[in-house]
């Protein structure tokens, strides 16, 4: 039966079409075959139960129920167990996409076209009568025995309305959730795949160690008789192949699966009793655990179909209530299962919040329609991600006037924009590609700042394709290639840590610029704790290249090719690129390379002395000066000559706004007097206080043989000798930078109060935590030319990187209707950017009317 299914998929003449359009014929046949297999397996399972070689279900240590769902080729039973919201939304930046969120996108998942596009398979019935689901039209399409806390909690994390604000789901406006239990999931998924965009699967195969609470809380080891590890960990099993077959035939459908909670299930101490199966398949009591049995507390502990290629596998981290700021914010949970797969692929794919999520539950009482529970597990992190991804489909549908992303595109965007996690750059087998960042992903989907591009295309056998882009300097140049791969082979006879790749169509992406070639991230499964390196990825159906020091205005060529033969002679793929759509900088050079040259440029961490000889133009964009907002930085340029010493003037340009030219205000940053000889020109460059950290831009230094500075322009050919040199500039965040953002009060409709209080809002824009130091803040309250009052306070406050603090003045001022001006300032020892420490706000008040902001200056 299984051979028939796979043959149908791989050798169908319409298999290529299935990569780009849903292949309903394949899905229908697959569903029918899987249904028949489910019936056949059910007969065998019933026999095992009657023979007392298996129980139908049992309880495990977290209160969940493990249920008999299949039989392995070695005739041992397979059990499935569930992998036991405001902070979750903050952790993945999902709340920024909501109505009232900082992006202004107003996404809820409630677009009519998304009704019925989200599915859930779980351990029981979703309690759709709960107040969080009423009016949402959820559909339980099978008949589970009972309402289930776990299924209800998972569904709530995706779509709960937010009757209780702390339990609001990620896609809280979505309707028509399609629900099943997990008993016959593959057949049901095949039947629904043509209409679904996403489905959530917070369950997995019982593997390794488990506490069986239905059998006197005994420890059980689920490995094969005589084995010291469970082959199910990292194993690409039959169900993995089923799921890859379904997704290959349904290119818009993305299942999202929990990685498992196995890392905290470690078995009893050595020498303590435990149970395991014997060769006959029945359980034996073992008096003492020997040394050498794996505690499944490290790498390679994601079981079975969590290792499918075309799904998104999710690990669990602790919540970040204030939102992600840096990699060290992301802390893996104690239970989340780590990769890699046996063949070395990167799993989990991403992580989400899975610790202490509040969401609706059944609660055991059908008349209690408002019960809530707090649960932890990769079961919880998975719907945190699934619901968030639905919002990205909603955004894409809006942007493209009715279309949806392919699953490979959605998966690629999520990985492309993930927040860095772990101790080193790049992916790892703990956090995968990092923490989902829904805001960054949304910015790619909507091409925010014209900085991104998404391409869905098809690679033909024996061909390659390439595009050329220009780096914008707005963040690194990032390239991600993603594709839905044909199902891999299941090799049960070699089921322990078989490193043979499961990848069928091996696509490759490379980026070149000049003589430089940039490679994708790779990991080494033989050394799973090692940091990622760059090289040829032969394992994953997603490849990602990050060029952190891409030169703004420079061209890069992205090339996509393949190794060997492509199944069905073609492969659909998705390409996501960020940090592009820049503008090539204009050329600049003298008309002659004789005489005048530049001997040295010193600026920031650049100290460049070129080799002897004269030239018209030198590209030193490989040298970068890292500078900070608001900084006053010395620059020194020493001219020289290859022949006759002539009068000369030096001019320096910096493209502060990164728009590809030097024509904007204040972009001429230094101009010398007329220089005779080789006297160094030294001055200070003032970096704008408001410039955004992260920008990578360009500095141009020109020395020209002239006595008139106005004749030296950033572009074009200038008369006589001289030299133009280009350098890169990187804007980095200050270590200490407390910025005054707004005057919170006086608030509107308060104009007639005799006593008015003023509060300021400040943000820590620096890289360091602010703590244990005095913050002094003042406000002058003026009415026309009259100083009404000066308010002054000092406070000590803990302010994390990126966080906001409110600074209330302790004194009030006497208010009347009229126009007021508030001139505020803030100071803190060591602040490296004084340019954002002052703020002036004017407000007009009328009796009984709201205040109107008329002017803001920072």
Short mmCIF file of C-alpha atoms in Angstrom, two decimals, residues 254-462:
data_model
loop_
_atom_site.label_atom_id
_atom_site.label_comp_id
_atom_site.label_asym_id
_atom_site.label_seq_id
_atom_site.Cartn_x
_atom_site.Cartn_y
_atom_site.Cartn_z
CA UNK A 254 2.15 24.33 5.53
CA UNK A 255 1.78 22.02 8.58
CA UNK A 256 3.39 23.43 11.74
CA UNK A 257 4.57 20.78 14.19
CA UNK A 258 5.90 20.78 17.76
CA UNK A 259 9.46 19.53 18.19
CA UNK A 260 8.59 17.63 21.40
CA UNK A 261 9.33 17.91 25.10
CA UNK A 262 11.80 15.05 25.40
CA UNK A 263 14.80 16.90 26.82
CA UNK A 264 13.33 16.94 30.34
CA UNK A 265 12.27 13.27 30.26
CA UNK A 266 15.52 11.62 31.23
CA UNK A 267 14.67 8.37 33.01
CA UNK A 268 15.57 7.27 36.52
CA UNK A 269 19.10 7.52 37.96
CA UNK A 270 21.46 4.64 37.21
CA UNK A 271 20.78 1.70 39.47
CA UNK A 272 17.07 2.48 39.85
CA UNK A 273 14.31 0.24 38.48
CA UNK A 274 12.56 0.86 35.18
CA UNK A 275 10.52 -0.99 32.54
CA UNK A 276 11.18 -1.81 28.91
CA UNK A 277 9.82 -4.11 26.22
CA UNK A 278 11.26 -7.55 25.59
CA UNK A 279 11.61 -9.33 22.24
CA UNK A 280 8.01 -10.53 22.48
CA UNK A 281 6.78 -6.95 22.75
CA UNK A 282 5.60 -7.15 26.36
CA UNK A 283 6.89 -5.06 29.27
CA UNK A 284 9.56 -6.35 31.67
CA UNK A 285 10.54 -4.84 35.00
CA UNK A 286 14.30 -4.20 35.12
CA UNK A 287 15.66 -3.90 38.68
CA UNK A 288 18.48 -1.47 37.93
CA UNK A 289 19.12 0.99 35.11
CA UNK A 290 22.57 0.26 33.66
CA UNK A 291 25.05 2.82 32.44
CA UNK A 292 24.96 3.62 28.73
CA UNK A 293 21.24 4.11 28.06
CA UNK A 294 20.66 7.53 26.57
CA UNK A 295 18.91 10.08 28.79
CA UNK A 296 17.73 11.95 25.66
CA UNK A 297 18.85 15.21 27.23
CA UNK A 298 20.98 16.57 24.40
CA UNK A 299 21.00 16.60 20.61
CA UNK A 300 19.03 14.44 18.15
CA UNK A 301 15.84 14.03 20.21
CA UNK A 302 13.06 15.15 17.87
CA UNK A 303 10.96 12.06 17.14
CA UNK A 304 9.74 10.80 13.76
CA UNK A 305 7.49 13.08 11.72
CA UNK A 306 8.84 16.21 13.45
CA UNK A 307 11.70 15.51 11.02
CA UNK A 308 9.61 15.87 7.85
CA UNK A 309 11.23 18.21 5.33
CA UNK A 310 8.35 20.36 4.13
CA UNK A 311 6.81 21.25 7.48
CA UNK A 312 7.80 23.87 10.04
CA UNK A 313 9.03 22.29 13.29
CA UNK A 314 8.88 24.52 16.37
CA UNK A 315 10.85 24.50 19.63
CA UNK A 316 9.95 26.37 22.83
CA UNK A 317 11.62 29.31 24.56
CA UNK A 318 10.73 31.43 27.55
CA UNK A 319 8.63 34.54 27.01
CA UNK A 320 10.10 37.99 26.41
CA UNK A 321 7.45 40.35 27.78
CA UNK A 322 9.21 43.50 26.56
CA UNK A 323 9.87 42.06 23.11
CA UNK A 324 13.05 40.82 21.45
CA UNK A 325 16.09 43.12 21.53
CA UNK A 326 19.12 40.84 21.30
CA UNK A 327 20.08 37.17 20.98
CA UNK A 328 20.68 36.77 24.71
CA UNK A 329 17.00 37.59 25.35
CA UNK A 330 16.07 34.20 23.90
CA UNK A 331 16.32 31.38 26.44
CA UNK A 332 15.52 27.79 25.50
CA UNK A 333 13.05 26.00 27.76
CA UNK A 334 14.17 23.07 29.87
CA UNK A 335 12.08 20.59 27.87
CA UNK A 336 12.29 21.62 24.21
CA UNK A 337 13.68 18.86 21.97
CA UNK A 338 16.81 19.60 19.95
CA UNK A 339 17.89 18.46 16.48
CA UNK A 340 19.47 17.50 14.23
CA UNK A 341 17.63 14.95 12.15
CA UNK A 342 19.55 11.74 11.58
CA UNK A 343 20.61 12.99 8.15
CA UNK A 344 21.83 16.26 9.67
CA UNK A 345 19.07 18.68 8.65
CA UNK A 346 18.40 21.77 10.77
CA UNK A 347 15.57 21.11 13.22
CA UNK A 348 13.76 22.68 14.89
CA UNK A 349 13.15 25.22 12.15
CA UNK A 350 12.17 28.03 14.53
CA UNK A 351 11.25 28.64 18.15
CA UNK A 352 8.31 30.42 19.77
CA UNK A 353 7.14 31.07 23.30
CA UNK A 354 6.18 27.83 25.05
CA UNK A 355 6.46 28.55 28.78
CA UNK A 356 3.38 29.44 30.88
CA UNK A 357 0.87 30.48 28.22
CA UNK A 358 -2.64 31.44 29.33
CA UNK A 359 -5.36 30.23 27.00
CA UNK A 360 -8.94 28.86 27.16
CA UNK A 361 -9.46 25.27 28.37
CA UNK A 362 -12.45 22.97 28.77
CA UNK A 363 -11.98 22.68 32.51
CA UNK A 364 -14.07 19.52 32.92
CA UNK A 365 -17.41 21.31 33.18
CA UNK A 366 -19.52 21.74 30.08
CA UNK A 367 -21.43 24.57 31.75
CA UNK A 368 -18.30 26.61 32.49
CA UNK A 369 -17.78 28.55 29.29
CA UNK A 370 -14.97 30.77 30.57
CA UNK A 371 -12.28 28.48 31.98
CA UNK A 372 -8.63 29.34 31.35
CA UNK A 373 -5.43 27.45 32.01
CA UNK A 374 -1.68 28.03 32.02
CA UNK A 375 0.31 25.39 30.14
CA UNK A 376 3.89 24.97 28.98
CA UNK A 377 5.36 22.90 26.17
CA UNK A 378 6.28 22.93 22.53
CA UNK A 379 2.53 22.36 22.15
CA UNK A 380 2.16 26.00 23.18
CA UNK A 381 5.02 27.49 21.16
CA UNK A 382 3.70 25.87 17.98
CA UNK A 383 0.32 27.67 17.85
CA UNK A 384 2.15 30.88 18.84
CA UNK A 385 3.90 30.51 15.49
CA UNK A 386 1.00 29.05 13.47
CA UNK A 387 -1.42 31.84 14.35
CA UNK A 388 1.22 34.46 13.62
CA UNK A 389 1.94 32.98 10.19
CA UNK A 390 -1.75 33.24 9.32
CA UNK A 391 -1.46 37.01 9.73
CA UNK A 392 1.35 37.02 7.16
CA UNK A 393 -0.92 35.24 4.69
CA UNK A 394 -3.57 37.85 5.43
CA UNK A 395 -1.10 40.62 4.69
CA UNK A 396 0.05 38.96 1.45
CA UNK A 397 -3.58 38.50 0.40
CA UNK A 398 -4.11 42.24 0.95
CA UNK A 399 -0.90 43.24 -0.83
CA UNK A 400 -1.53 41.07 -3.89
CA UNK A 401 -5.30 41.65 -4.11
CA UNK A 402 -6.38 38.10 -3.42
CA UNK A 403 -3.42 35.72 -3.67
CA UNK A 404 -1.70 33.60 -1.03
CA UNK A 405 1.94 32.67 -0.63
CA UNK A 406 3.13 29.19 -1.42
CA UNK A 407 4.04 27.24 1.70
CA UNK A 408 7.71 27.34 0.72
CA UNK A 409 7.49 31.12 0.50
CA UNK A 410 5.80 31.46 3.89
CA UNK A 411 8.31 29.09 5.49
CA UNK A 412 11.16 30.91 3.76
CA UNK A 413 10.00 34.35 4.92
CA UNK A 414 9.67 33.13 8.52
CA UNK A 415 13.21 31.72 8.49
CA UNK A 416 14.59 34.65 6.48
CA UNK A 417 13.50 37.15 9.14
CA UNK A 418 13.96 35.11 12.33
CA UNK A 419 15.59 36.87 15.27
CA UNK A 420 19.07 35.60 16.12
CA UNK A 421 19.20 33.21 19.08
CA UNK A 422 21.95 31.14 20.66
CA UNK A 423 25.58 31.87 21.36
CA UNK A 424 26.84 32.29 17.78
CA UNK A 425 25.66 33.78 14.50
CA UNK A 426 23.67 31.57 12.16
CA UNK A 427 21.49 28.53 12.79
CA UNK A 428 22.02 25.81 15.37
CA UNK A 429 20.34 22.58 16.43
CA UNK A 430 18.82 24.16 19.57
CA UNK A 431 16.96 27.21 18.27
CA UNK A 432 17.01 26.29 14.59
CA UNK A 433 17.08 29.48 12.53
CA UNK A 434 15.98 31.54 15.54
CA UNK A 435 12.91 33.11 17.10
CA UNK A 436 9.96 33.93 14.86
CA UNK A 437 9.82 37.69 14.26
CA UNK A 438 6.41 38.44 12.76
CA UNK A 439 7.11 42.15 12.41
CA UNK A 440 10.25 41.62 10.35
CA UNK A 441 8.44 39.03 8.25
CA UNK A 442 5.59 41.46 7.62
CA UNK A 443 8.08 44.11 6.53
CA UNK A 444 9.40 41.72 3.89
CA UNK A 445 5.91 40.81 2.70
CA UNK A 446 4.94 44.48 2.28
CA UNK A 447 8.40 45.47 0.96
CA UNK A 448 8.85 48.03 3.72
CA UNK A 449 11.22 50.86 2.68
CA UNK A 450 11.47 49.21 -0.75
CA UNK A 451 14.19 47.01 0.73
CA UNK A 452 12.97 43.49 -0.08
CA UNK A 453 11.93 41.16 -2.88
CA UNK A 454 10.06 37.84 -2.95
CA UNK A 455 10.15 35.62 -6.03
CA UNK A 456 8.20 32.42 -6.73
CA UNK A 457 9.67 30.62 -9.74
CA UNK A 458 10.57 27.26 -11.26
CA UNK A 459 14.04 25.81 -11.96
CA UNK A 460 14.28 23.52 -14.99
CA UNK A 461 16.54 20.48 -15.26
CA UNK A 462 20.07 21.45 -16.33
#
